[in-house]
CSV table of C-alpha atoms in Angstrom, one decimal:
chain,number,residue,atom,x,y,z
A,1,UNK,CA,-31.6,45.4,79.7
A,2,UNK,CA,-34.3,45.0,77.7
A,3,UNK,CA,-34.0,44.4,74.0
A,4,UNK,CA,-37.9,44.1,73.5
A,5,UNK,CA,-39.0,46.6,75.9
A,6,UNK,CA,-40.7,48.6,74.2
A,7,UNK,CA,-43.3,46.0,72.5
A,8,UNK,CA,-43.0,43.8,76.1
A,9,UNK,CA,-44.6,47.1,78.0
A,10,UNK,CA,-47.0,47.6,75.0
A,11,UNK,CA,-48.5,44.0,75.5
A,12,UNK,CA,-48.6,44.4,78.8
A,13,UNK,CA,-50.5,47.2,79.0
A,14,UNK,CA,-52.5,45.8,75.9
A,15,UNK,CA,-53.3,43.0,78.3
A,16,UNK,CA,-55.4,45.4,80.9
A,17,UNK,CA,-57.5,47.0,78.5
A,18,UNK,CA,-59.9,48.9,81.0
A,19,UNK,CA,-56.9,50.8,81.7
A,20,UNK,CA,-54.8,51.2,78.4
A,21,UNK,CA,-55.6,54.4,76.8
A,22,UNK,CA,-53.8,56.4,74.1
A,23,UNK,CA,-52.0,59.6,74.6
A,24,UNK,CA,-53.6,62.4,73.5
A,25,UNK,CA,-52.3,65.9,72.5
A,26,UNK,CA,-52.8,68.8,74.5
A,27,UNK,CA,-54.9,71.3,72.7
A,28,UNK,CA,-56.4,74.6,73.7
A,29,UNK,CA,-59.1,77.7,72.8
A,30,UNK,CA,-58.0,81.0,74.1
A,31,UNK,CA,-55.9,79.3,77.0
A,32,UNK,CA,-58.2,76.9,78.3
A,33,UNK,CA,-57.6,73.3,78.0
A,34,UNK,CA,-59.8,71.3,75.8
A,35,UNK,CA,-58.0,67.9,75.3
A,36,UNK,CA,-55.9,66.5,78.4
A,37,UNK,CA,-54.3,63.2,78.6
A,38,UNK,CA,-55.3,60.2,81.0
A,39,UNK,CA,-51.0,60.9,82.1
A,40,UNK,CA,-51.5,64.4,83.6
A,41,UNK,CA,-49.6,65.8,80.7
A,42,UNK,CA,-51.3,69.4,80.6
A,43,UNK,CA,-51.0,70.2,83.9
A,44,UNK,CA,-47.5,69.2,83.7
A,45,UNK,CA,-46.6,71.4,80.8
A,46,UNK,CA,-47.8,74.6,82.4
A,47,UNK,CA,-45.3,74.6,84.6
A,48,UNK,CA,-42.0,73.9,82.0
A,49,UNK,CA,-40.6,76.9,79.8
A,50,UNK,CA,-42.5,77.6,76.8
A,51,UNK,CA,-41.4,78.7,73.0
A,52,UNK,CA,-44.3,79.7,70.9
A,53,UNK,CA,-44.5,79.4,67.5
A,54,UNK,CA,-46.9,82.0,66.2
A,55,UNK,CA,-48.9,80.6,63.0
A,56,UNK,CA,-50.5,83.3,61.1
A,57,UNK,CA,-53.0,83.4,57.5
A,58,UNK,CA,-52.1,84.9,54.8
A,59,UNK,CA,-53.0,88.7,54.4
A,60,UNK,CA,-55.2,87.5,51.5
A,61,UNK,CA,-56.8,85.9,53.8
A,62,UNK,CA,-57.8,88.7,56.1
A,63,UNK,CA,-61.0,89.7,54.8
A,64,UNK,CA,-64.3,88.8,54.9
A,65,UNK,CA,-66.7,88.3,51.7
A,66,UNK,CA,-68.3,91.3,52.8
A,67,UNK,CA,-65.3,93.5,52.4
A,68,UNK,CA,-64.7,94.1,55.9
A,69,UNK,CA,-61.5,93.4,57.1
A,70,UNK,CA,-61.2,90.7,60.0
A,71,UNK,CA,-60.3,91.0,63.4
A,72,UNK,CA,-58.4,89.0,65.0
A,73,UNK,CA,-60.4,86.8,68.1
A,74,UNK,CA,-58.2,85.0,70.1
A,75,UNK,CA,-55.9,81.2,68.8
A,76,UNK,CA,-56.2,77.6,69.0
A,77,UNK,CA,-52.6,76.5,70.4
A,78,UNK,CA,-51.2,72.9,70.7
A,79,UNK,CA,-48.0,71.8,72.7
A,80,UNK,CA,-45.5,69.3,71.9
A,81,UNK,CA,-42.5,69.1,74.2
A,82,UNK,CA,-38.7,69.2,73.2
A,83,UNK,CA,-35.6,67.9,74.8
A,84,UNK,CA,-32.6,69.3,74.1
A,85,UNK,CA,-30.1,68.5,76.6
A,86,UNK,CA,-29.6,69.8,79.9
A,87,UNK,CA,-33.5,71.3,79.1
A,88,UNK,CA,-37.3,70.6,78.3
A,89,UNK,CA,-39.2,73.2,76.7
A,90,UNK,CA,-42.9,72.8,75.8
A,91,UNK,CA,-42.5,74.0,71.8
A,92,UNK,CA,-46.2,75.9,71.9
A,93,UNK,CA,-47.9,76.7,68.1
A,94,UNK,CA,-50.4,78.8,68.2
A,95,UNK,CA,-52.7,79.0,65.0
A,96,UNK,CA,-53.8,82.7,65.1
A,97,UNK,CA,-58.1,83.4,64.2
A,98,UNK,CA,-59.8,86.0,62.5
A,99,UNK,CA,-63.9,86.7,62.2
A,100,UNK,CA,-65.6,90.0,60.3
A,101,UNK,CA,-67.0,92.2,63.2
A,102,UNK,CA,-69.8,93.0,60.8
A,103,UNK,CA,-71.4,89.7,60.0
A,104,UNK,CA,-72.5,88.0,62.7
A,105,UNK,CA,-72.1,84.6,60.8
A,106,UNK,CA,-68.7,85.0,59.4
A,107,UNK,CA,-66.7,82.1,59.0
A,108,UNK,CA,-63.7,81.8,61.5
A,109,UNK,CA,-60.3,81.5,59.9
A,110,UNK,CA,-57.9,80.0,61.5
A,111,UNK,CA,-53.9,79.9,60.5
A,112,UNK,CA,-53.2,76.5,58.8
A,113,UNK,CA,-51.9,73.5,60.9
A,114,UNK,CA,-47.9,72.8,60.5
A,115,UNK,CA,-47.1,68.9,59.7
A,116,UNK,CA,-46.0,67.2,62.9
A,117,UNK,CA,-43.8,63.9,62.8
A,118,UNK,CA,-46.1,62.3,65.4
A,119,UNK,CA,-49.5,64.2,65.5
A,120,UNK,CA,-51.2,62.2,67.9
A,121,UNK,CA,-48.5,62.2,70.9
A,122,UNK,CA,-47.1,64.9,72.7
A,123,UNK,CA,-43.1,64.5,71.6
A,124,UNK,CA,-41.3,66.8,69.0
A,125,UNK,CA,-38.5,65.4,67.1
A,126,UNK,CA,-36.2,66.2,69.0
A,127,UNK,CA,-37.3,64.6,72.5
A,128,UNK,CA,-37.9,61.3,70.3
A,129,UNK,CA,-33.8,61.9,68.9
A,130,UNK,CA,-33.0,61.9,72.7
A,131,UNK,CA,-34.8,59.2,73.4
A,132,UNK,CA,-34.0,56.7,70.6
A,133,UNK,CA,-30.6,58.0,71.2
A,134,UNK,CA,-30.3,56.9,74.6
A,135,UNK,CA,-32.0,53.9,74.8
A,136,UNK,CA,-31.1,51.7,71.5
A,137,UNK,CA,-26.8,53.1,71.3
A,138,UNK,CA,-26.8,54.1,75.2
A,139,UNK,CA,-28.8,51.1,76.4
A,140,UNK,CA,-30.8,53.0,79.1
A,141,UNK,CA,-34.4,51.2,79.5
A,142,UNK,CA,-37.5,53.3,78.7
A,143,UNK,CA,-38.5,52.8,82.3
A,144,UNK,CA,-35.8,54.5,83.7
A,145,UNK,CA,-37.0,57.6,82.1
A,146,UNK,CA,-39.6,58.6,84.5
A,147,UNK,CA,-37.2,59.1,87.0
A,148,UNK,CA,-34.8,61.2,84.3
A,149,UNK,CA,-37.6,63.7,83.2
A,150,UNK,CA,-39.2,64.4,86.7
A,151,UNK,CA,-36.1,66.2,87.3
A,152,UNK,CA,-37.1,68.4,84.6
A,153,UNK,CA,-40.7,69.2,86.2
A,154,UNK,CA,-41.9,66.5,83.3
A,155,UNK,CA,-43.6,63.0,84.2
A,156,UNK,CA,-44.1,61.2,81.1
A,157,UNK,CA,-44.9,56.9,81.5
A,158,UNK,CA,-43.2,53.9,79.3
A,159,UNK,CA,-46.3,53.0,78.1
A,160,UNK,CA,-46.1,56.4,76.0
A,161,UNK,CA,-42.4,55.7,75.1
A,162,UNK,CA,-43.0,52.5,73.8
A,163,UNK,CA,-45.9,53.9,71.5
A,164,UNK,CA,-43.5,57.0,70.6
A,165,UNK,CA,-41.3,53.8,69.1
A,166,UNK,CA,-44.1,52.2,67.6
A,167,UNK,CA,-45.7,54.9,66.2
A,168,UNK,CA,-42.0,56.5,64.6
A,169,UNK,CA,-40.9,53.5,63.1
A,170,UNK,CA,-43.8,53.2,61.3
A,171,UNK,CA,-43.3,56.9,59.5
A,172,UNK,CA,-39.7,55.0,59.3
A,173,UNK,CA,-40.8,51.9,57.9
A,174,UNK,CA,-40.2,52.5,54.4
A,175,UNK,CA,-36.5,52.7,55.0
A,176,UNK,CA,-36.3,49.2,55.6
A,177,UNK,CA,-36.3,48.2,51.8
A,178,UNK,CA,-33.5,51.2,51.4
A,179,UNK,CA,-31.4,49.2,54.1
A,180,UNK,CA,-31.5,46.0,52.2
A,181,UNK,CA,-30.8,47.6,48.4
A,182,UNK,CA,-27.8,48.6,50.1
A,183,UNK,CA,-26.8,45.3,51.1
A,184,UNK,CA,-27.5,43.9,48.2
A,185,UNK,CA,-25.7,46.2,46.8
A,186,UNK,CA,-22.5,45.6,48.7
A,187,UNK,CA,-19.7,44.1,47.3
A,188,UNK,CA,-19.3,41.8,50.5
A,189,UNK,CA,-21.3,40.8,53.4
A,190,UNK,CA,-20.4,39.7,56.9
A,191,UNK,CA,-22.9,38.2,58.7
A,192,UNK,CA,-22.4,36.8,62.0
A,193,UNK,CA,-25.0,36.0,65.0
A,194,UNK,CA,-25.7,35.4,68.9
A,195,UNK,CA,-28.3,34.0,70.5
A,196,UNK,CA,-30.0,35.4,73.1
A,197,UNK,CA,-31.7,35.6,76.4
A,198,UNK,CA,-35.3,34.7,76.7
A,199,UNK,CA,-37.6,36.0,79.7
A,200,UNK,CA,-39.6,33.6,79.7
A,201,UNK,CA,-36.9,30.6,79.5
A,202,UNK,CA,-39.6,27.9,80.8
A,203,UNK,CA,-41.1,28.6,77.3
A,204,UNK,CA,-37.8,27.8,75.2
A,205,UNK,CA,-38.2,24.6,73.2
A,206,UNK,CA,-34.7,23.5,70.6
A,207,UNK,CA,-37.0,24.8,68.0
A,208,UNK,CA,-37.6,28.6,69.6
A,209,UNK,CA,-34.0,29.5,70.7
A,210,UNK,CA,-34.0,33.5,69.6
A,211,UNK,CA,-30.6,34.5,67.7
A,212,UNK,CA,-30.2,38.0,67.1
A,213,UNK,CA,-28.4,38.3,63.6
A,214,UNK,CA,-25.6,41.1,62.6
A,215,UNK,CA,-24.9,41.8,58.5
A,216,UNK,CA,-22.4,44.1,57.7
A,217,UNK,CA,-21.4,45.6,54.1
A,218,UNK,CA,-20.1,48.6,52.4
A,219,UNK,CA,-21.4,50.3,49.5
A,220,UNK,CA,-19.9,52.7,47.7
A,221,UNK,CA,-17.3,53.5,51.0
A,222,UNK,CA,-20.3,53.9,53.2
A,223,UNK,CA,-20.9,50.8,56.5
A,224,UNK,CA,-24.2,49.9,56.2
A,225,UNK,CA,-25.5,47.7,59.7
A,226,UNK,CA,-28.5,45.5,60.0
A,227,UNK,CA,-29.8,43.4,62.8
A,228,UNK,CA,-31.9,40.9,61.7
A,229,UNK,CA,-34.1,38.7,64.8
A,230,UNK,CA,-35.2,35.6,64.6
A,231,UNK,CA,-37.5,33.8,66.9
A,232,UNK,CA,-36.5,30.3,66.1
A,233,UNK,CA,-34.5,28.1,64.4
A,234,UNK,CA,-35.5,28.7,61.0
A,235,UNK,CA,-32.3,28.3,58.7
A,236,UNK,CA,-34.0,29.6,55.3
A,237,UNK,CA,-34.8,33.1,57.2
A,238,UNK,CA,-31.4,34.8,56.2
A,239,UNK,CA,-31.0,33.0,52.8
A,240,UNK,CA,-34.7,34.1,51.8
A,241,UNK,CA,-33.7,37.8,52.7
A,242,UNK,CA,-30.2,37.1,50.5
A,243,UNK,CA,-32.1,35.2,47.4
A,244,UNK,CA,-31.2,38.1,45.2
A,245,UNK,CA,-27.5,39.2,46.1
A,246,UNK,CA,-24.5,38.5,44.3
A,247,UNK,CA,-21.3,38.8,46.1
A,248,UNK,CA,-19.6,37.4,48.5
A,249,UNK,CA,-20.6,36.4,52.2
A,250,UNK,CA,-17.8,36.2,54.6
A,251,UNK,CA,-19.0,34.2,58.4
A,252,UNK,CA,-17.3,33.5,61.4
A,253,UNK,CA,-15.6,30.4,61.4
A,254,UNK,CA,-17.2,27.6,59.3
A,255,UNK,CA,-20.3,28.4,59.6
A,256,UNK,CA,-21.7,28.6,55.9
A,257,UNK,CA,-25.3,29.3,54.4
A,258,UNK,CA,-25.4,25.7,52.3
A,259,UNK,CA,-28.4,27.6,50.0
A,260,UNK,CA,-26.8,30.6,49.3
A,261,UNK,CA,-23.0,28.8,48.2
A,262,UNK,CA,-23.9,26.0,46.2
A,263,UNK,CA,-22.2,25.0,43.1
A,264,UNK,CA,-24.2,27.4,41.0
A,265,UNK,CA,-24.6,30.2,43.3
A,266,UNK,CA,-23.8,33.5,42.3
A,267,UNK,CA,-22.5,34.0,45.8
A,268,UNK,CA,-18.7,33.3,47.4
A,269,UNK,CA,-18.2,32.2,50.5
A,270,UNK,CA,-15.4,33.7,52.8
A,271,UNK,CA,-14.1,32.3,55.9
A,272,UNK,CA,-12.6,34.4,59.0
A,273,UNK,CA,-8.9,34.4,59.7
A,274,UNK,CA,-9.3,35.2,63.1
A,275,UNK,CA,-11.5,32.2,63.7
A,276,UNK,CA,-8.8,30.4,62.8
A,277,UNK,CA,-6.5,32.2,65.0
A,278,UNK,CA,-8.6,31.4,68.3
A,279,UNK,CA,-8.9,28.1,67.3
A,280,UNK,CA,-4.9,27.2,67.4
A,281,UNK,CA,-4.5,29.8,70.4
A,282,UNK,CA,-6.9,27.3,72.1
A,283,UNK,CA,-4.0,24.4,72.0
A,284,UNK,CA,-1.9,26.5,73.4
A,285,UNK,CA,-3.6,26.9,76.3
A,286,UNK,CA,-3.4,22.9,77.2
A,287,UNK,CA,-0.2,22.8,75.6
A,288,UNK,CA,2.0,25.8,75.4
A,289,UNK,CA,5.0,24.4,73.7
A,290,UNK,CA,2.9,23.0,71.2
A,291,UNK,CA,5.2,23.7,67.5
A,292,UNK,CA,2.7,23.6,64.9
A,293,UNK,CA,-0.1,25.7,66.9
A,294,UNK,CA,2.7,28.2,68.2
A,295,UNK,CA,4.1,28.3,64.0
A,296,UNK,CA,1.2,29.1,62.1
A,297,UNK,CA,-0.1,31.5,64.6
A,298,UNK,CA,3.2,33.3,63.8
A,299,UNK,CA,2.4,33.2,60.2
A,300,UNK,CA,-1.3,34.5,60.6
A,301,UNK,CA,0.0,37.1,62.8
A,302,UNK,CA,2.5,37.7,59.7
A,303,UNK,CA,-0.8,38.2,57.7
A,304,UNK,CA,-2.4,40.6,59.8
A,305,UNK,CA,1.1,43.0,59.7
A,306,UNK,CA,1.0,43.1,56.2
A,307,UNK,CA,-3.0,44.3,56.4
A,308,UNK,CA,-1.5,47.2,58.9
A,309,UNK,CA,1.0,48.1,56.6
A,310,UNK,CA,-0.8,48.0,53.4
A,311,UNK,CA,-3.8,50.0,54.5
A,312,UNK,CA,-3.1,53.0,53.2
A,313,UNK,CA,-2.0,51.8,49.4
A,314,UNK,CA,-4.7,51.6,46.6
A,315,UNK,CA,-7.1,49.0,46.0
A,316,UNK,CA,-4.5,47.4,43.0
A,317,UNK,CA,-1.7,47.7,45.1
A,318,UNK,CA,-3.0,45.9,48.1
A,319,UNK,CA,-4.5,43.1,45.7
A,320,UNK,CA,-0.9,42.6,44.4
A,321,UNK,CA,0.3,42.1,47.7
A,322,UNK,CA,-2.0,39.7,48.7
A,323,UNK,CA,-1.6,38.1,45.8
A,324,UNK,CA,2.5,37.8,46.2
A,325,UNK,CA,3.6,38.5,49.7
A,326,UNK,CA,0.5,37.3,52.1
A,327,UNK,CA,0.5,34.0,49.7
A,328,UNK,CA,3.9,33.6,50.6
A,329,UNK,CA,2.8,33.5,54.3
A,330,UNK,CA,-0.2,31.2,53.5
A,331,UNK,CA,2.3,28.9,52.0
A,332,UNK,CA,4.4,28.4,54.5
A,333,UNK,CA,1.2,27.5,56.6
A,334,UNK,CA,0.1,24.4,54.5
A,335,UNK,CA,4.2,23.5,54.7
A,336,UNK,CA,4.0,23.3,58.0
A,337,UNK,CA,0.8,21.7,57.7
A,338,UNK,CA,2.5,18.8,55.9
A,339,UNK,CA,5.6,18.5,57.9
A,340,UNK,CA,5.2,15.1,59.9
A,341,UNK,CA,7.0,17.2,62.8
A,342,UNK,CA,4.1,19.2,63.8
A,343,UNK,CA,1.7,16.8,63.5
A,344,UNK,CA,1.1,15.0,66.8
A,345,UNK,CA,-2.1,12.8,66.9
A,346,UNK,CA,-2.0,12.5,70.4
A,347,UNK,CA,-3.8,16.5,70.4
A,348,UNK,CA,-7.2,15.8,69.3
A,349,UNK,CA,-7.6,19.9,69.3
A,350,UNK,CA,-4.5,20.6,67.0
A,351,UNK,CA,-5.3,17.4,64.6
A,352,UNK,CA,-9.5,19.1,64.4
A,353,UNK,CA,-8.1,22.7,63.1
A,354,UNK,CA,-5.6,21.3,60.9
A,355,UNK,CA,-8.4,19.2,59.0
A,356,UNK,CA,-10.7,22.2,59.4
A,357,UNK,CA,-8.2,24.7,58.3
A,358,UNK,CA,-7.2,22.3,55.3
A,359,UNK,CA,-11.1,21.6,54.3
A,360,UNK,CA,-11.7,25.3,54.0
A,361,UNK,CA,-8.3,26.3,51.9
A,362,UNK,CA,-10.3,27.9,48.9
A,363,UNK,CA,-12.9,30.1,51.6
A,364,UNK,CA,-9.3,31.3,53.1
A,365,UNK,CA,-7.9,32.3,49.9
A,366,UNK,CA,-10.9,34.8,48.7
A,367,UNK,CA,-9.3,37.2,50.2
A,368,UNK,CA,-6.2,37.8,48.0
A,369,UNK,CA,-8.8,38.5,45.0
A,370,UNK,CA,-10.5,41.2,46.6
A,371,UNK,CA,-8.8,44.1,48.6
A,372,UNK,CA,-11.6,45.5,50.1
A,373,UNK,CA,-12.7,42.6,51.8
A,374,UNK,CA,-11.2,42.2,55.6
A,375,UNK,CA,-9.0,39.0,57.0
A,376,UNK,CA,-12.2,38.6,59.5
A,377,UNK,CA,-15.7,39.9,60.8
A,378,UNK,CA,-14.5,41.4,63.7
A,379,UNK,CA,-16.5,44.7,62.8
A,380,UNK,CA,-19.6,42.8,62.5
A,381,UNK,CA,-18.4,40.8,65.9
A,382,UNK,CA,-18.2,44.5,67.7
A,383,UNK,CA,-21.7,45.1,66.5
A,384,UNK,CA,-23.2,42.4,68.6
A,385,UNK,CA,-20.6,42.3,71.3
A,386,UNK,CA,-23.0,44.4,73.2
A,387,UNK,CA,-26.2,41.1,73.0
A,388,UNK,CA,-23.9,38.2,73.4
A,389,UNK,CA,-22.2,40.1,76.8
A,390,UNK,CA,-24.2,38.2,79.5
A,391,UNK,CA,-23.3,41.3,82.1
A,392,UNK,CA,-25.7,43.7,80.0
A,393,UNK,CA,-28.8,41.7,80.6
A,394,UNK,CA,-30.1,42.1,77.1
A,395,UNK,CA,-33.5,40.5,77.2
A,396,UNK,CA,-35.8,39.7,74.7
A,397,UNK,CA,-39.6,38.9,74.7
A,398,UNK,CA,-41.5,36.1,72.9
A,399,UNK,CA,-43.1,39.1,70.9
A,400,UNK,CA,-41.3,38.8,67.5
A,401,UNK,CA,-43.5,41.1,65.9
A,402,UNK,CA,-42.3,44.4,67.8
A,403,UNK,CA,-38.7,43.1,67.4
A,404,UNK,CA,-39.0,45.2,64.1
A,405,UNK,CA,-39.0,48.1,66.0
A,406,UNK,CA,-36.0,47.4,68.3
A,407,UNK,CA,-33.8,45.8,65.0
A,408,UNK,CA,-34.8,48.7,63.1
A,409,UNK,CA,-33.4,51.5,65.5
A,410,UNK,CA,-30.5,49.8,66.6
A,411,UNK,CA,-29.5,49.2,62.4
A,412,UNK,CA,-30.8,52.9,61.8
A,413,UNK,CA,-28.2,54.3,64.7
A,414,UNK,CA,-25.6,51.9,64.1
A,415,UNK,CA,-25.4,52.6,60.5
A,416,UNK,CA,-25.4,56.5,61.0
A,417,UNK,CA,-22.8,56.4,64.1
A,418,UNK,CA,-20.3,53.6,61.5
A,419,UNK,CA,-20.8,57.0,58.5
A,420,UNK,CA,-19.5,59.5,61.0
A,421,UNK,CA,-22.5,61.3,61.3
A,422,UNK,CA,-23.9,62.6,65.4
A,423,UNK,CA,-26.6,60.1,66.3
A,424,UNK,CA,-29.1,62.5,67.5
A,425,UNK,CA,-28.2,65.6,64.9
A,426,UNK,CA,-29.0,62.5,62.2
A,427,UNK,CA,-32.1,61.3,63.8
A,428,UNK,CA,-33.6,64.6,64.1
A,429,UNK,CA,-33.1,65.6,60.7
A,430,UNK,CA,-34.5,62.7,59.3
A,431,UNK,CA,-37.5,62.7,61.4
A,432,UNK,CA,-37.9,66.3,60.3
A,433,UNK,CA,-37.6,65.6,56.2
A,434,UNK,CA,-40.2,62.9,57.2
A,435,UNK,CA,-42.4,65.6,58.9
A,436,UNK,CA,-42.3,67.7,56.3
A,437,UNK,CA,-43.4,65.5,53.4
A,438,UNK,CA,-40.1,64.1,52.0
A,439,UNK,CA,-38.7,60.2,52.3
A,440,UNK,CA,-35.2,61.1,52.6
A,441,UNK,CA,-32.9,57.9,51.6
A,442,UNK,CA,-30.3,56.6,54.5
A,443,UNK,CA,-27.5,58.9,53.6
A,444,UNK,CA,-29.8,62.0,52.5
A,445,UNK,CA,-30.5,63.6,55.7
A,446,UNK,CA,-27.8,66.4,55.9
């Protein structure tokens, strides 16, 4: 599976340039073709079902400066083709023209053009919604697509799918600085990462390894998802994004942004319980009957019960038992810490996440002060579980520059599947406030 499809199929075909040419839309004069495509898309579309759209001028309109009133001589039409699951209709507007009879040079009126989302390329909104749809939460490769749409009487190439990504995200793009208010907004952030799979590996140096980043926050109830990819290695890339936020970051296991925590940051840093968790469940698998390991996994497990059963109180009332009866649980994990018993030098593993879990007491302990922020990142976790599974064959391309596109969709989708809303209803609508001259905000699209 391609992560970078779309701009690895737009370089390629960038790269044979005699034979790279832009879609074009299907327009016609009185039913005769005057525009076609280098795809064959004209010819296609006479053959699909048909909605027209009649576009007329005013009646104010309707006259010529002579007096006369105009007759009517034929349209101008132009097709854009919708999906709407199990069907593909060509959605056919047809801009209605009037000329006087009497003068022979009267001026031809024609019924005003209607906004499109993409003007230049032969999808409507909502073939785009299924498309987005299905390949950035459904993982299905544009170049599967041919096969899907010829059994709708429709061919239709990657090439154009990867420029229908291009081409929305940049009517998109000005979300992008809506997405990172939000997190900077957000009382907490998780922020976790994977790397990922190159194609062309021969090319990867210890300075180019990709990593696909995940950060997670809330804001005022609401999930708000971002995938962040970098090329390489560069550390400052995340704490250049966070410079401005105040709050606190919570990361898998130790891992720490050293520029974004330091003594005079604004910013708290919050460790993951669960890391923890793995890491003693680890001993156990080399030594099952280890004490200490199997001890305070029974007391973190202690901690995640009282989560479960606090859930549903309000935000003071969970605080105050974090603050009293999960601290009581945390105790008794540094008391067996410091009981001789339980500490046997001879298991390098168990002696490593005691100094570990000991070095990172305070990053723990964040938690009790703040009930809206989780024991762990597993949410953020689930969010990339689908990049760091090997099986899926998420790929990415040495193009970092159409990696926008990809990152984009996916946090766009994520974000609006995490708020409850239906992917494709949500995508649609907000392509269709686009169209029509608004810049809906991330949660104004109903």
């Amino acid at each position: 599976m391609l992560f970078n499809e779309i701009e690895l199929i737009y370089d390629d075909e960038k790269k044979l340039s005699n034979d790279y040419k832009k879609e074009t839309p299907c327009s016609y004069a009185n039913g005769i073709s005057q525009v076609t495509s280098n795809t064959g898309h004209c010819s296609i579309l006479d053959q699909l079902p048909v909605k027209n759209i009649i576009h007329d001028i005013p009646t104010s309109r309707k006259k010529c400066k002579c007096g006369q009133k105009l007759e009517s001589i034929g349209s101008e039409q132009s097709d854009k083709v919708d999906f709407i699951p199990p069907q593909i209709n060509v959605i056919r507007h047809i801009y209605l023209k009037y000329r006087c009879s009497k003068c022979n040079d009267s001026e031809i009126k024609i019924a005003s053009s209607t906004p499109q989302f993409l003007s230049n390329e032969v999808a409507d909104v909502g073939m785009l919604a299924y498309l987005f749809v299905s390949k950035f939460l459904k993982g299905i490769p544009f170049s599967r697509f041919g096969n899907i749409f010829s059994k709708y009487g429709f061919g239709i190439s990657k090439t154009n799918l990867s420029n229908y990504a291009i081409s929305s995200y940049k009517r998109l793009k000005y979300l992008e600085n809506d997405f990172w208010k939000e997190l900077y907004t957000s009382n907490y952030l998780q922020i976790t990462e994977t790397p990922v799979q190159f194609i062309q590996k021969e090319r990867l140096t210890n300075t180019t390894q990709p990593s696909l980043y995940v950060l997670r926050g809330i804001n005022r109830g609401k999930p708000i998802i971002r995938f962040y990819y970098i090329q390489n290695q560069n550390k400052e890339a995340i704490p250049e994004k966070l410079k401005y936020y105040k709050g606190i970051i919570q990361t898998k296991g130790i891992f720490t942004f050293d520029a974004l925590t330091e003594e005079n940051s604004k910013i708290a840093n919050s460790c993951c319980w669960g890391y923890f968790r793995k890491m003693f469940s680890e001993i156990l698998t080399t030594d099952e009957k280890h004490e200490g390991a199997t001890k305070i996994i029974q007391f973190i497990d202690e901690i995640y019960e009282i989560e479960d059963k606090t859930k549903h109180l309000s935000r003071e009332e969970r605080k105050l038992y974090r603050q009293t009866v999960s601290r009581r649980v945390i105790d008794k994990i540094f008391d067996t810490i410091d009981r001789k018993t339980f500490n046997n030098p001879s298991n390098q593993l168990y002696t490593q996440a005691i100094q570990l879990l000991n070095s990172h007491t305070n990053q723990l302990l964040v938690f009790m002060d703040h009930p809206e922020l989780p024991l762990d990142t597993s949410l953020a976790e689930n969010d990339l579980r689908p990049f760091a599974n090997e099986n899926d064959h998420w790929l990415f391309t040495e193009n970092s520059e159409g990696a926008e596109t990809s990152t984009f969709f996916y946090s766009l989708l994520e974000t609006a599947k995490a708020n409850g809303y239906d992917p494709d209803s949500y995508l649609k609508n907000l392509c269709l406030k686009v169209q029509s001259g608004e810049t809906p905000k991330l949660f104004q699209v109903d």
